Tab-separated table of C-alpha atoms in Angstrom:
chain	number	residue	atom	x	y	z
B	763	UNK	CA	-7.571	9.555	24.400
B	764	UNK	CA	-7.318	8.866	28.052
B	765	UNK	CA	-4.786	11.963	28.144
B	766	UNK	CA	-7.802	13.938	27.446
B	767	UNK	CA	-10.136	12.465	30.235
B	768	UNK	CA	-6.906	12.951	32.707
B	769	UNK	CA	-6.571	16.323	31.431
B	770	UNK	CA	-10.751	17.398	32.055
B	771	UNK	CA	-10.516	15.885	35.287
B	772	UNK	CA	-8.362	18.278	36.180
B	773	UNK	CA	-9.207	21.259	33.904
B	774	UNK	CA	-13.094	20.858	33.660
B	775	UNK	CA	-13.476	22.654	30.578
B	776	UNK	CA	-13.275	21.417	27.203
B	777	UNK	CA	-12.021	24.350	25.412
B	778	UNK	CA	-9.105	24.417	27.517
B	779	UNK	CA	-8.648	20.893	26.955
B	780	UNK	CA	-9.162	21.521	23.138
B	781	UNK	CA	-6.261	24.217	23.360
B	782	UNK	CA	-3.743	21.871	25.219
B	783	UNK	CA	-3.803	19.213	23.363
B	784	UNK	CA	-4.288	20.542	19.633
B	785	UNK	CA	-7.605	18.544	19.177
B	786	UNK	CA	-10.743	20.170	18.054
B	787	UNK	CA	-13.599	20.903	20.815
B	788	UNK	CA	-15.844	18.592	18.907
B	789	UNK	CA	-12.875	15.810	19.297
B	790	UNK	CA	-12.953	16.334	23.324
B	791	UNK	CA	-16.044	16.241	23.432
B	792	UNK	CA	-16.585	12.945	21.990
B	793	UNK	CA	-14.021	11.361	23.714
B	794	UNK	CA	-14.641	12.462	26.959
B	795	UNK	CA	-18.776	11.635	26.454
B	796	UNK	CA	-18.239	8.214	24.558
B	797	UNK	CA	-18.620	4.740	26.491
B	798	UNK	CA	-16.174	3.170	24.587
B	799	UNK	CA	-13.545	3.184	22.036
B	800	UNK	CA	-14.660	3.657	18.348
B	801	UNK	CA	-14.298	0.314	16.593
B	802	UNK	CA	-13.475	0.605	13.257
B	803	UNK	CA	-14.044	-2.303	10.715
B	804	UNK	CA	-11.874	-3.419	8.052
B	805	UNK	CA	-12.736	-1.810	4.495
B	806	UNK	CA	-13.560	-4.207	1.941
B	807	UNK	CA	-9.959	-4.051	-0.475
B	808	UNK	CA	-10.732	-2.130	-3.763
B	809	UNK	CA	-11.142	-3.696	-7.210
B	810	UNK	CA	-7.806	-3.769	-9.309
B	811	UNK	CA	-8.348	-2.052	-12.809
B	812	UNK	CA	-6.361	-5.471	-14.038
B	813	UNK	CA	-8.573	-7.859	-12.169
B	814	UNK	CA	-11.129	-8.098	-15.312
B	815	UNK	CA	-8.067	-9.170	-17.813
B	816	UNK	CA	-6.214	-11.820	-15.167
B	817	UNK	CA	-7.596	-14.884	-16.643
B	818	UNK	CA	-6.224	-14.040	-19.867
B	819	UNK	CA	-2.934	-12.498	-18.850
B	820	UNK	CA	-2.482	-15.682	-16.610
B	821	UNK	CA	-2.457	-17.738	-20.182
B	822	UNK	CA	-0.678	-15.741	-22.079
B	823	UNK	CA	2.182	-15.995	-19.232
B	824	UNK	CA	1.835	-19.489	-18.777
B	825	UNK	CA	2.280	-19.349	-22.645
B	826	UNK	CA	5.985	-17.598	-22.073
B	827	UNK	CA	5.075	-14.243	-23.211
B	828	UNK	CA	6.209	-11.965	-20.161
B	829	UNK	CA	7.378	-8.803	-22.171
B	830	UNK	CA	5.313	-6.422	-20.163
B	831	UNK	CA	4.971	-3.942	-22.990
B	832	UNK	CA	3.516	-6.774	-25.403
B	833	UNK	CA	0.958	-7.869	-22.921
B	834	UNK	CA	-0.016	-3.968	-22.364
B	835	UNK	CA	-0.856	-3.445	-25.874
B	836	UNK	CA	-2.646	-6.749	-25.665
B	837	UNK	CA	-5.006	-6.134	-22.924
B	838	UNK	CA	-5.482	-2.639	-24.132
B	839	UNK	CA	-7.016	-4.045	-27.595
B	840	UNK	CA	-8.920	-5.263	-24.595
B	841	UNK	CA	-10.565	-2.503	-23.119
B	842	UNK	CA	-7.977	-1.947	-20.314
B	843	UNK	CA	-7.363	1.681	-18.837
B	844	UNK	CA	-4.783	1.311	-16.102
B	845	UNK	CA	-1.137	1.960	-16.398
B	846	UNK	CA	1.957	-0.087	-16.872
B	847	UNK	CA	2.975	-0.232	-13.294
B	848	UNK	CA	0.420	-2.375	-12.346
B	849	UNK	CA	0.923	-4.751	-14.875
B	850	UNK	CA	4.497	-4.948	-14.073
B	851	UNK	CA	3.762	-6.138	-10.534
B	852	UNK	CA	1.523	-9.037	-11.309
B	853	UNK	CA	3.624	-10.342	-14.063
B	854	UNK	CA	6.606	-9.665	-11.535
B	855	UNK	CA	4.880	-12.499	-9.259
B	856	UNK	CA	5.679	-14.694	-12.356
B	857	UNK	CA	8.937	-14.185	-13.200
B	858	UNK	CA	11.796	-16.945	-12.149
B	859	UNK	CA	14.173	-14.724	-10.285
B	860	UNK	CA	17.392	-14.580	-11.805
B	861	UNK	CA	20.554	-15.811	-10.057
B	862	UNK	CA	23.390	-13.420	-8.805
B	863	UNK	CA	26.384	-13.792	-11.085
B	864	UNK	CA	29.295	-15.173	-9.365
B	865	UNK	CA	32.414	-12.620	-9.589
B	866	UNK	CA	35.666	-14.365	-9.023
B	867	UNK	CA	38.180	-11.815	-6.887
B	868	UNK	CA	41.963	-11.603	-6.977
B	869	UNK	CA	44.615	-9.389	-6.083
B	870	UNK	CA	47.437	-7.528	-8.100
B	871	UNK	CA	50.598	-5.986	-6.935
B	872	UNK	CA	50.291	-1.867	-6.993
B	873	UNK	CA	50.626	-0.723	-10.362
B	874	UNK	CA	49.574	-4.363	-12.793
């Protein structure tokens, strides 16, 4: 925004200002005019649909059961709304991650 204030130094006039830079007049006007930058706070982060049913998807995991699809059906007897996406990522924090199979290489002649 301090390309604006260099540019009404110069220009005086907020409508030209307004043109140059693709910002509406309202937009120059408040920059130029304001004492400071605009702090903005942090937003509070939004409830997850799954956050009610955690506590009992938590024991049902720590029970084995991490068939996504089984606990869906589950939670849905429930009262749950949300989709399967969700569900997939929080059980994904749960999951051992599987081991890269080793491939052994070799080399043939042309033609074996």
């Amino acid at each position: 925004m301090f390309y604006i204030e260099e540019l009404y130094a110069k220009l005086r006039s907020i409508r030209e200002v307004a043109r140059r830079t693709g910002h509406d007049r309202k937009t120059v006007r408040k920059s130029i005019y304001a004492q400071e930058l605009p702090r903005y706070k942090p937003r509070p982060p939004r409830p997850s649909k799954l956050d009610p049913f955690k506590p009992s998807l938590v024991s049902r995991i720590a029970e084995g059961t991490l068939n996504c699809n089984v606990l869906l059906d589950e939670i849905r007897a429930l009262g749950y709304t949300g989709g399967k996406s969700i569900l997939k990522a929080f059980v994904a924090q749960y999951r051992v991650p599987r081991a890269a199979q080793a491939v052994q290489r070799f080399e043939t002649l042309p033609g074996q």
